[in-house]
Coordinates of C-alpha atoms and ligand atoms in Angstrom, one line a residue:
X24 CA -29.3 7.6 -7.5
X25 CA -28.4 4.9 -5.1
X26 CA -29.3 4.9 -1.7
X27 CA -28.7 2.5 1.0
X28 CA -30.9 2.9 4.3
X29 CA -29.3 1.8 7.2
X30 CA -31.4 0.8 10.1
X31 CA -30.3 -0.4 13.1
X32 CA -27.0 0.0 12.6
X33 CA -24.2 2.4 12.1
X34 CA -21.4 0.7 9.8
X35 CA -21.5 3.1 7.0
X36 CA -17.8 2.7 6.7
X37 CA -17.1 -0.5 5.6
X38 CA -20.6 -0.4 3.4
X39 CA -19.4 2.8 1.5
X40 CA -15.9 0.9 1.0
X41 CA -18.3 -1.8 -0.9
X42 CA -20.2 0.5 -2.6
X43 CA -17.0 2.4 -3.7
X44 CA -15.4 -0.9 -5.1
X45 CA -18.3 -1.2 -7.1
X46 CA -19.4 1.7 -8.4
X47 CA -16.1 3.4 -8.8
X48 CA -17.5 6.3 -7.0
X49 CA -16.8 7.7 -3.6
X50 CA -20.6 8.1 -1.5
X51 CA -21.5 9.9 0.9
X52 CA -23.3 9.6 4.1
X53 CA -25.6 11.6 6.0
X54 CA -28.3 10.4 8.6
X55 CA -28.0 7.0 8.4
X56 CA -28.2 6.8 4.2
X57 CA -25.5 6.0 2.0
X58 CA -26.0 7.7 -1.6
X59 CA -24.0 7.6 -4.9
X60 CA -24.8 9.7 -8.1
X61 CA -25.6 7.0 -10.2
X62 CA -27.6 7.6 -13.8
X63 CA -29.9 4.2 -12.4
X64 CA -32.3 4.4 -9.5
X65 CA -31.8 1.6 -6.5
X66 CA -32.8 1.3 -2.9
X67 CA -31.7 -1.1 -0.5
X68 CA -32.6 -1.5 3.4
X69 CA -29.6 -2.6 5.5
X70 CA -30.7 -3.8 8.9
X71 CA -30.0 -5.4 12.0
X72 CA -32.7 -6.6 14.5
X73 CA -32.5 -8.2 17.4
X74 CA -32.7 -11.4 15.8
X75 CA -31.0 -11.0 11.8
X76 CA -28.7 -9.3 9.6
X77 CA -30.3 -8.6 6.3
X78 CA -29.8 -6.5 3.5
X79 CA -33.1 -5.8 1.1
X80 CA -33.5 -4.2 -2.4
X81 CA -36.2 -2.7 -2.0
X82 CA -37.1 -1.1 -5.5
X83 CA -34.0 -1.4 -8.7
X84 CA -33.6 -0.8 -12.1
X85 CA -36.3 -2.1 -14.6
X86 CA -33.7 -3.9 -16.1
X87 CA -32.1 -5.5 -12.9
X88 CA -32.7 -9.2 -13.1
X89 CA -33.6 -9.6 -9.4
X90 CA -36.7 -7.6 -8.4
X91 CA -37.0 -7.8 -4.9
X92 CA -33.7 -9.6 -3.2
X93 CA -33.7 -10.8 0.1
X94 CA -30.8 -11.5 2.0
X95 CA -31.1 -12.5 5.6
X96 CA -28.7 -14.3 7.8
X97 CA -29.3 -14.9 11.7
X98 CA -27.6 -13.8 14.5
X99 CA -26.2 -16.0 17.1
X100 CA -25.9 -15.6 20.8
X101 CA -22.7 -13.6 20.2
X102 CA -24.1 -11.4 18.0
X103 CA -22.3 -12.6 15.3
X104 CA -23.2 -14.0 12.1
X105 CA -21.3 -17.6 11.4
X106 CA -18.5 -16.4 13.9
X107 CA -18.4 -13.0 12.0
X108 CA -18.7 -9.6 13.2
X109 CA -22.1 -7.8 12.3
X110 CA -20.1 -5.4 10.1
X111 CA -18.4 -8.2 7.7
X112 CA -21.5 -10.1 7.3
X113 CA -23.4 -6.8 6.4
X114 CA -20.7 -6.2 4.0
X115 CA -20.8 -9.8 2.3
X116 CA -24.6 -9.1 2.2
X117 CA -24.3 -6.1 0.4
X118 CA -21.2 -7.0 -2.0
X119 CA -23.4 -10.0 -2.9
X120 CA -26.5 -8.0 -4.2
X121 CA -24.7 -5.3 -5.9
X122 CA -22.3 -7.1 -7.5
X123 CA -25.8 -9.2 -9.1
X124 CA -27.4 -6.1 -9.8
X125 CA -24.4 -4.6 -11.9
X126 CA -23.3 -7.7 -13.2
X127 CA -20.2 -7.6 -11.6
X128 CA -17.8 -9.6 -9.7
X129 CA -14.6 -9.0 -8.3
X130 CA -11.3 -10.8 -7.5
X131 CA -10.8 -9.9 -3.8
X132 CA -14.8 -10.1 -3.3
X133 CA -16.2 -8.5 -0.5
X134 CA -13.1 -7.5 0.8
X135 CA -11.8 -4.6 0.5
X136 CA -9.3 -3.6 3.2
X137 CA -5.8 -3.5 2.6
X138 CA -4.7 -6.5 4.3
X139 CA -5.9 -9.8 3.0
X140 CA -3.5 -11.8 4.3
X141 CA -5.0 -10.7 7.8
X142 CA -7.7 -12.6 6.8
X143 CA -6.0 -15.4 5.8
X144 CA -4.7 -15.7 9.4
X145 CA -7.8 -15.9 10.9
X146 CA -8.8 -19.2 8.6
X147 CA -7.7 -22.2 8.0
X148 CA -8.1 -22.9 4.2
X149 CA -8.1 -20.8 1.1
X150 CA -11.3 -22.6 0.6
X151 CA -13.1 -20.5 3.7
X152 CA -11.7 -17.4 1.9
X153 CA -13.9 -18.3 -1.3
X154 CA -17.2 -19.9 0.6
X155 CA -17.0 -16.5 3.0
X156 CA -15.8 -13.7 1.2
X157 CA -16.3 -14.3 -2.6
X158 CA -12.9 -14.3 -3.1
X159 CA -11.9 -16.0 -6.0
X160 CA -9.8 -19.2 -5.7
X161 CA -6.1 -18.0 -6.9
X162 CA -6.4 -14.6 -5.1
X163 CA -7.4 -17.0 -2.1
X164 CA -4.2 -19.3 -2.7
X165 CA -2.4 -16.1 -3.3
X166 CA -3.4 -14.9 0.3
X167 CA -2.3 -17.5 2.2
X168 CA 0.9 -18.4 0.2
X169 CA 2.0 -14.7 1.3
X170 CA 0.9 -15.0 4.5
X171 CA 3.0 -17.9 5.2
X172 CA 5.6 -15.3 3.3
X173 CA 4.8 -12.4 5.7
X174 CA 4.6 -14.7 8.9
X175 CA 8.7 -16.3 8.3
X176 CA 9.5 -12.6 8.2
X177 CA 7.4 -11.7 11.6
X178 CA 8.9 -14.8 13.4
X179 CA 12.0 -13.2 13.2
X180 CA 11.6 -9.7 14.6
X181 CA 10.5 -8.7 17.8
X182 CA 7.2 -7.2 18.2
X183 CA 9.3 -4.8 20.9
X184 CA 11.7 -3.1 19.0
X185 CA 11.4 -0.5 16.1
X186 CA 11.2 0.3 12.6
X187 CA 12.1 3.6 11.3
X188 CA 11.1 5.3 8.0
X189 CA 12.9 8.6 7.0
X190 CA 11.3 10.1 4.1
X191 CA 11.9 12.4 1.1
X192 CA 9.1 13.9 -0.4
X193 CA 10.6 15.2 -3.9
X194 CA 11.2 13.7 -7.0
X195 CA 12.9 14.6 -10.1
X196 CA 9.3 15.3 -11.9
X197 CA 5.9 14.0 -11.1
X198 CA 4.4 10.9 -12.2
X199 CA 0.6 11.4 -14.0
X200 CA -0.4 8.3 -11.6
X201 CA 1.3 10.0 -8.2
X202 CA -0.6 9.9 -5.5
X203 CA 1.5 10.9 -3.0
X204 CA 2.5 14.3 -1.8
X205 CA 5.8 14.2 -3.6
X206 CA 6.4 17.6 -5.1
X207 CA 9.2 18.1 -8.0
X208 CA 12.4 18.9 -6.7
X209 CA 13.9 21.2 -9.4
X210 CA 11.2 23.5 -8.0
X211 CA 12.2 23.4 -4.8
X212 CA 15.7 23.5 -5.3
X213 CA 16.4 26.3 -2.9
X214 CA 14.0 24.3 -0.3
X215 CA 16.1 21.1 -0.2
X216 CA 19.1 21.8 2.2
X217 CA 16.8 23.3 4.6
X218 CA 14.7 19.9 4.6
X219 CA 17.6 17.7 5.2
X220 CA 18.4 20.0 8.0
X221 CA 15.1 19.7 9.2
X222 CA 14.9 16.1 8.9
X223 CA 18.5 15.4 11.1
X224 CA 17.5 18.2 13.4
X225 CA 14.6 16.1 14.1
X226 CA 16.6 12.9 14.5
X227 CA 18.9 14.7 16.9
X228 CA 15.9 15.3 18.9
X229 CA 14.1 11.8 19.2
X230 CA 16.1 9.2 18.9
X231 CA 18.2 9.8 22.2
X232 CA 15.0 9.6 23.8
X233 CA 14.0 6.3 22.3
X234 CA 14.9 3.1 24.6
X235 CA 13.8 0.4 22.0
X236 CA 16.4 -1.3 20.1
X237 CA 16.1 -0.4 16.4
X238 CA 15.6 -3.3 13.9
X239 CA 15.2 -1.9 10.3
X240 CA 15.8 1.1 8.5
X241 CA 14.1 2.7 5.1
X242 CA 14.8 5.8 3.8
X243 CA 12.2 6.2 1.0
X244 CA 10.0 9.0 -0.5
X245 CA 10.0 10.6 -3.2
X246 CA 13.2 9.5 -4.2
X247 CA 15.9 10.1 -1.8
X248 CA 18.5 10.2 -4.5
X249 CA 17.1 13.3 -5.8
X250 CA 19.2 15.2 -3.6
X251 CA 22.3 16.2 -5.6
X252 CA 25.7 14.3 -4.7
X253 CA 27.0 17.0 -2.4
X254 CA 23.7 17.1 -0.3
X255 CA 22.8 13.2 -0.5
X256 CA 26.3 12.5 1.5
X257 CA 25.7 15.5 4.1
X258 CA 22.2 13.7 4.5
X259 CA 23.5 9.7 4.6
X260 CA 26.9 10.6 7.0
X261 CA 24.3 12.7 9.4
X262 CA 21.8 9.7 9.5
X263 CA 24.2 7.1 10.1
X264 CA 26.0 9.2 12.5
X265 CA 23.4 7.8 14.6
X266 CA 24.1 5.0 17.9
X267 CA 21.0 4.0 17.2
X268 CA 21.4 3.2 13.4
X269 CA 24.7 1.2 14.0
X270 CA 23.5 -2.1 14.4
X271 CA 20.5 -2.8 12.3
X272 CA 19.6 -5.3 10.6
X273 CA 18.7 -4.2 7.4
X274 CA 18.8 -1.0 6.1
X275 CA 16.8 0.1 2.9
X276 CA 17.0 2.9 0.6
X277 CA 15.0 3.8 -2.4
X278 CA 16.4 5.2 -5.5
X279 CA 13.7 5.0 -7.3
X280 CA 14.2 7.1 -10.3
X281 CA 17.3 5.4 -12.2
X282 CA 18.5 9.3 -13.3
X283 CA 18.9 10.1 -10.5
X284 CA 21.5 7.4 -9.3
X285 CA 25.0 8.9 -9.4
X286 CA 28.5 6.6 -8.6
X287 CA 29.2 9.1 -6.0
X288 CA 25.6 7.9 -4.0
X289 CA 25.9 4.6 -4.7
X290 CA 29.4 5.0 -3.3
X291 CA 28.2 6.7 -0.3
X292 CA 25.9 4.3 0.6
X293 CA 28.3 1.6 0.8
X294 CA 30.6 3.4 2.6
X295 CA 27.7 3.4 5.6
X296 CA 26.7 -0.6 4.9
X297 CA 23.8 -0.1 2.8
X298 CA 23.7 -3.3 0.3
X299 CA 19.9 -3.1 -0.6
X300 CA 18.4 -0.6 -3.0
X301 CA 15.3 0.0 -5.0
X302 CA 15.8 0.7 -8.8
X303 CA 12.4 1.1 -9.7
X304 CA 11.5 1.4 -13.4
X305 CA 7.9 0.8 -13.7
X306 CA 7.9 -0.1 -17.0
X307 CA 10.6 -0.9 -19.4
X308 CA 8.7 0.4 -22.6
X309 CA 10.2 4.0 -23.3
X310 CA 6.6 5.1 -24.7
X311 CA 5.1 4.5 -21.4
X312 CA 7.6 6.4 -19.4
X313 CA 7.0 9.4 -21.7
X314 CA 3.5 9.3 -21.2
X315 CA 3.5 9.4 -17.9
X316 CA 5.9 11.9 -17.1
X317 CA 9.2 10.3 -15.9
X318 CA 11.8 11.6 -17.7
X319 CA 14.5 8.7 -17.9
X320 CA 14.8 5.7 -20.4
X321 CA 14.7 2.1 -19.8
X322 CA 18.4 2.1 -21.0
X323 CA 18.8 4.7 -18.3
X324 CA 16.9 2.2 -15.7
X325 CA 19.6 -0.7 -17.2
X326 CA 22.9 1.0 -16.5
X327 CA 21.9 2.5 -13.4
X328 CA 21.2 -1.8 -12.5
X329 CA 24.3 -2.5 -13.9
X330 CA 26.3 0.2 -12.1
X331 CA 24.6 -1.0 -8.7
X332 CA 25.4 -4.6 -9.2
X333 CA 28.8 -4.2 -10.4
X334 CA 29.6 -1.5 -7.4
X335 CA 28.5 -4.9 -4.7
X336 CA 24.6 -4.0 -4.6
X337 CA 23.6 -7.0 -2.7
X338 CA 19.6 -7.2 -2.1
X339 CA 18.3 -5.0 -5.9
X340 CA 14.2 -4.6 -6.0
X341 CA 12.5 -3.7 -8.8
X342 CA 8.9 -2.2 -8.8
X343 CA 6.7 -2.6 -11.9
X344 CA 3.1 -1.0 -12.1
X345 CA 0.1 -3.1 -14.5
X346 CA -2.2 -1.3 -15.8
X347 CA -0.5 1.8 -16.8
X348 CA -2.1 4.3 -19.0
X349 CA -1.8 3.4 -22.3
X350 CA 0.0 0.3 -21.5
X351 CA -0.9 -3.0 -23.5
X352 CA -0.5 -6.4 -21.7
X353 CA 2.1 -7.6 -24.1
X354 CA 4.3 -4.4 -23.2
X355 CA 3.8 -5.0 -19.3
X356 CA 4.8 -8.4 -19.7
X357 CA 8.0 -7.9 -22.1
X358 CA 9.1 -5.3 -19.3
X359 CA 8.9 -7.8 -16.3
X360 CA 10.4 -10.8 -18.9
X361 CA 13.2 -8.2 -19.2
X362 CA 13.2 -7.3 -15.3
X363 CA 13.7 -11.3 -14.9
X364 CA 16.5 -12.1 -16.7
X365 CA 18.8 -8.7 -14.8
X366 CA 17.7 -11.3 -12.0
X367 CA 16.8 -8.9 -9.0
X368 CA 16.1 -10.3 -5.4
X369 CA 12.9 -8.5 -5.1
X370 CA 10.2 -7.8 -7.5
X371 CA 7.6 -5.6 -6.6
X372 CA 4.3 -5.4 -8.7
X373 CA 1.8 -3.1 -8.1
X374 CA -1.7 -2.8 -9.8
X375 CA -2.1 1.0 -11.0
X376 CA -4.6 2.6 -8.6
X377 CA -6.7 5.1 -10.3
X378 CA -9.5 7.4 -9.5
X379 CA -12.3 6.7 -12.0
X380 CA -15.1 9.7 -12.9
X381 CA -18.1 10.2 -11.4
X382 CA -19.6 11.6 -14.8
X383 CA -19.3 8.1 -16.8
X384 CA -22.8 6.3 -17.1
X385 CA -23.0 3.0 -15.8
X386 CA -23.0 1.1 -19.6
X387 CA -19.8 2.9 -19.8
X388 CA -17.7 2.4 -16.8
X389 CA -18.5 -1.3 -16.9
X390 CA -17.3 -1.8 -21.1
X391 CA -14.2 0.3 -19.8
X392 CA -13.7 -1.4 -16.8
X393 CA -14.6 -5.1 -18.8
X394 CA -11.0 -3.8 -21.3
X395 CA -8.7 -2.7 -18.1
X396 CA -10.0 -5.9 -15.9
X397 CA -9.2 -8.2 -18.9
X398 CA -5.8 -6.7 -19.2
X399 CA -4.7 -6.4 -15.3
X400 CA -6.0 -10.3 -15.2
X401 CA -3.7 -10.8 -17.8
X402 CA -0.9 -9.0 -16.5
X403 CA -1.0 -10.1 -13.1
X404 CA -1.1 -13.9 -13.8
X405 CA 2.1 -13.5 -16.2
X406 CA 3.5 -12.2 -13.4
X407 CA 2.6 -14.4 -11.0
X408 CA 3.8 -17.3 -13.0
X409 CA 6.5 -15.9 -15.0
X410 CA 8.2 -15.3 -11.1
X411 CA 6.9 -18.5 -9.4
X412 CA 9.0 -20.3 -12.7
X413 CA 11.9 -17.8 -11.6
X414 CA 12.2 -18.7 -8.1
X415 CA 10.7 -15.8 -6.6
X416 CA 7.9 -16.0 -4.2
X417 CA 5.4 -13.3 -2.8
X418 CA 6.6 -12.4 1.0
X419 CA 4.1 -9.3 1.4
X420 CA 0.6 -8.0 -0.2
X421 CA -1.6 -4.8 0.2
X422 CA -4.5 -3.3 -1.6
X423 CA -5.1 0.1 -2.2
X424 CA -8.6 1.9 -3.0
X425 CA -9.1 2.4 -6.7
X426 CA -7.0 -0.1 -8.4
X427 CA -8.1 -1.1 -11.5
X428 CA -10.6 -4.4 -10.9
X429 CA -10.0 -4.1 -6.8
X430 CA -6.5 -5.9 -7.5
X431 CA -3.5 -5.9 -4.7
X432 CA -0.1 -4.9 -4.8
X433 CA 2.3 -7.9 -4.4
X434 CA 6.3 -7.8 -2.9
X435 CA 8.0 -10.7 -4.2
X436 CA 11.4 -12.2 -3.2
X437 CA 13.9 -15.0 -4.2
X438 CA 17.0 -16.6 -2.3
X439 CA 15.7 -15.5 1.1
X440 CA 15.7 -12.1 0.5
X441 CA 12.4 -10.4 2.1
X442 CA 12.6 -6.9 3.3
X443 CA 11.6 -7.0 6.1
X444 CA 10.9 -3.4 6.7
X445 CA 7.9 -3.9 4.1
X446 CA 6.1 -6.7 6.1
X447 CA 6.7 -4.9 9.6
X448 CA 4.9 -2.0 8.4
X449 CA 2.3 -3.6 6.1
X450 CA 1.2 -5.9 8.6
X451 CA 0.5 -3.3 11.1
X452 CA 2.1 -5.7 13.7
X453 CA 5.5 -4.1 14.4
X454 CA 5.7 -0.4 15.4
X455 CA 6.9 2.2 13.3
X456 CA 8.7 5.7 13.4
X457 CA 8.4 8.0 10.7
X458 CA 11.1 10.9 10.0
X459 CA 9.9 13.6 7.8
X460 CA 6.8 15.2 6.0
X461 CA 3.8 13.3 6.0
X462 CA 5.3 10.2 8.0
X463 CA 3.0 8.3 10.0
X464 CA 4.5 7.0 13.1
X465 CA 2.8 3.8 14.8
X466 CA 2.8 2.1 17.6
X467 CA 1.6 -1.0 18.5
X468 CA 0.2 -2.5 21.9
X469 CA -0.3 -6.3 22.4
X470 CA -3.6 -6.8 23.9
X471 CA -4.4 -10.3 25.1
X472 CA -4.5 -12.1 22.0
X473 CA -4.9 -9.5 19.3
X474 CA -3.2 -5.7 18.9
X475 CA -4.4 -2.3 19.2
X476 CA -2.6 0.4 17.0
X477 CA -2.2 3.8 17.5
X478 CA -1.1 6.6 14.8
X479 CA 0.8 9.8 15.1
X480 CA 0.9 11.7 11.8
X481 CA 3.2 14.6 10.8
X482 CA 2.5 17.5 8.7
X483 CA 2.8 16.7 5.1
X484 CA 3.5 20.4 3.7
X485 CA 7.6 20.7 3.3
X486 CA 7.7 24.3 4.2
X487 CA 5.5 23.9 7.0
X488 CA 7.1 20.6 8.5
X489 CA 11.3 22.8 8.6
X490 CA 9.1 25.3 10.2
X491 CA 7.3 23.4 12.9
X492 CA 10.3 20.8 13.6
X493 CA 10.6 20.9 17.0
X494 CA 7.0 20.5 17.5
X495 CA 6.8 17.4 15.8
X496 CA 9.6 16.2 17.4
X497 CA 7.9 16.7 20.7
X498 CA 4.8 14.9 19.4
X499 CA 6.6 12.2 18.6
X500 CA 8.9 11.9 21.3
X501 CA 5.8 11.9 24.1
X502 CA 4.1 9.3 21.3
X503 CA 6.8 6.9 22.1
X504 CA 7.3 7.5 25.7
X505 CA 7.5 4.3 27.5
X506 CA 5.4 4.1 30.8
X507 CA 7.5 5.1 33.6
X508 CA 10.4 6.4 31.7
X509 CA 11.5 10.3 31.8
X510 CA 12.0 11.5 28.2
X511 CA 13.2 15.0 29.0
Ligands
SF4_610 S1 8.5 8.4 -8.3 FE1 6.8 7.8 -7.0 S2 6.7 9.4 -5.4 FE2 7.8 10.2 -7.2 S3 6.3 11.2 -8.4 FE3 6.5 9.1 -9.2 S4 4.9 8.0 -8.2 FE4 5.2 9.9 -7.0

């Protein structure tokens, strides 16, 4: 068992985020302790006196090769530590001695929120990134070349107007790695018209009352293109029947699952001005696809390229996943060679996020973890490489919990060809509004120098959402209420 003490203090949350990076395992916390079910014994005091920040292990493994650690740092007049906030510095503490006593490091270091990059704005040199945060030196160059990526794309929106996000929870079957509430739609067959309805009926509903102009859409899921021809261009001619959709400017829609791309969509799609798509693939290795449960070919993923491109598909991203189960290196990197010479504006590469068991003893989540961290390592510089060589260059970055080895998820671009849709809802500086199950609308309020953000979720059950509608509608429409104005 280990158990982290805090005294003094209360930032359990970013210190179980630590512990979860490395130990693999989610903790818990009651009265001011942290604990993990781990097959080794450790204690460690986390404090915060008047004077210090320190972080102490207090009794470890017989085998740990520090004994008693110290850490201590002191507190300035601020209360900060070095120009850091208490939290951050008590997280660096902590990173630092667990990551001695398992013998592990990781790229990102201490950091483990999804936004990097927003860290990168707040220094001046990749060097800081390392000295501060552990973070190793490409990931650090990697962080502030997207940054720079991300902030070209911010300079040209305004902070005022809106993104919107429609999306479609159903895909054709469900991937083993899914871990979103996408349900399979052959299931639900009977369930889909009703959705759509749903979905317009909410549409009808807000946006009249919305008085911001309306910069991007994405229509995403799922897989949109799931819906069947008939359905898909009842659902397209009912969005874009929309004022407020008539002069974006850039409009987004994900047909993620190449089997489910049909002439007739593609068609449709033009016919309202949509020129970018996502054709997302994964992998091109047939054996992978198989195992994880998407039921279409790489040949598949190919035509449905072709048919895009030759219909006058002008933006085309690809996503690719590392570290997919059963996946060698040499396969992941054949599949993005392959990906590179069809020559699609955007790349996306995303490191597989997995939940890994509790029940493993320590000796063997760190040989297993050794393997998959080799590989991902592997991977991920061939791709960052292989693309810098082809022109393309990373415009947007997130991490997600549970990747394999802590590693980030990375939207490349070539030719000038970012969407921006991505960056304004990654960087959680643009406001957002969400159609559909599970959305999450945001909104964001400049304050002095920095932002405050505020969420408005929807219900993520399909059934439930047709039936409550008008009731998120409502939510939404007093979310986005602008002061003074009348919405009804
Ligand atoms: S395509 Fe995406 S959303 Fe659909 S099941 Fe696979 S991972 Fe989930």
């Amino acid at each position: 068992m280990l158990k982290i003490h805090l005294v003094g203090h209360t930032h359990d949350y970013p210190l179980c985020d630590v512990v979860r990076l490395l130990t693999g395992i989610i903790p818990r916390c009651t009265d001011g302790c942290i604990t993990v079910e781990t097959e080794w014994e450790a204690t460690i005091r986390s404090e915060v006196t008047e004077s210090e920040v320190l972080t102490a292990l207090e009794n470890g493994p017989e085998t740990s090769i520090l004994g008693q650690k110290l850490l201590r740092t002191s507190l300035d007049g601020e209360r900060t530590v070095d120009g850091l906030p208490i939290s951050r510095a008590l997280k660096i503490q902590l990173y630092t001695l667990l990551s001695e006593l398992l013998e592990k490091t990781f790229p990102w270091g201490s950091l483990t929120g999804i936004r990097p990059t927003q860290v990168a704005r707040e220094l001046s040199r990749p060097e800081e990134m390392t000295r501060i945060y552990g973070v190793r030196e490409d990931k650090a160059k990697l962080a502030f070349l997207t940054r720079d990526g991300e902030d070209q794309v911010l300079m040209h929106t305004d902070p005022n107007h809106l993104h919107v996000y429609i999306g479609i929870p159903f895909c054709p079957t469900r991937c083993a790695y899914c871990s979103f509430i996408a349900q399979e739609a052959p299931n639900k067959r009977e369930l889909l018209p009703s959705y759509v309805d749903a979905m317009l009926e909410e549409m009808d509903r807000v946006l009249p009352t919305i008085t911001r102009k309306i910069e991007t859409l994405y229509i995403g899921g799922g897989t949109p293109t799931v819906l069947d021809d008939e359905l898909f261009t009842r659902f397209i001619h009912g969005v874009f029947a929309h004022e407020a959709f008539q002069h974006l400017k850039e409009v987004c829609v994900e047909a993620g699952r190449p089997d489910t791309i049909t002439h007739r969509k593609l068609e449709v799609l033009l016919e309202v001005g949509v020129t970018r798509i996502c054709i997302n693939p994964q992998t091109l290795c047939d054996a992978t696809l198989l195992r994880v449960g998407r039921k279409h070919t790489a040949a598949d993923f190919e035509k449905a390229f072709e048919l895009a491109r030759s219909m006058g598909f002008t933006v085309i991203n690809t996503d690719l996943i590392a570290g997919l189960p059963g996946e060698s290196a040499e396969e992941f990197c054949e599949s993005l060679s392959r990906i590179v010479e069809l020559a699609p504006e955007n790349i996306t590469v995303h490191s597989l996020s997995k939940k890994r068991r509790s029940d493993l003893s320590r000796e063997e989540i760190v040989r297993q973890e050794k393997t998959d961290l080799l590989k991902m390592e592997k991977m991920l510089s061939f791709a960052f490489e292989t693309l810098s060589e082809a022109g393309y260059v990373p415009y947007y970055l997130y991490k997600q919990k549970d990747t394999i080895g802590g590693h980030e998820n990375v939207g490349y671009q070539k030719d000038g060809t970012p969407c921006i849709y991505n960056v304004a809802m990654m960087s959680d500086a643009r406001s957002v509004l969400s159609f559909g199950a599970g959305g999450m609308s945001k909104r964001v309020y400049p304050e002095g120098e920095s932002i405050r953000v505020e969420r408005c979720s929807c219900i993520k059950d399909p059934i439930q959402y047709i039936q409550n509608v008008q009731n998120m509608a409502e939510k939404k429409i007093a979310f986005f209420k602008e002061e003074g104005t009348e919405n009804d």
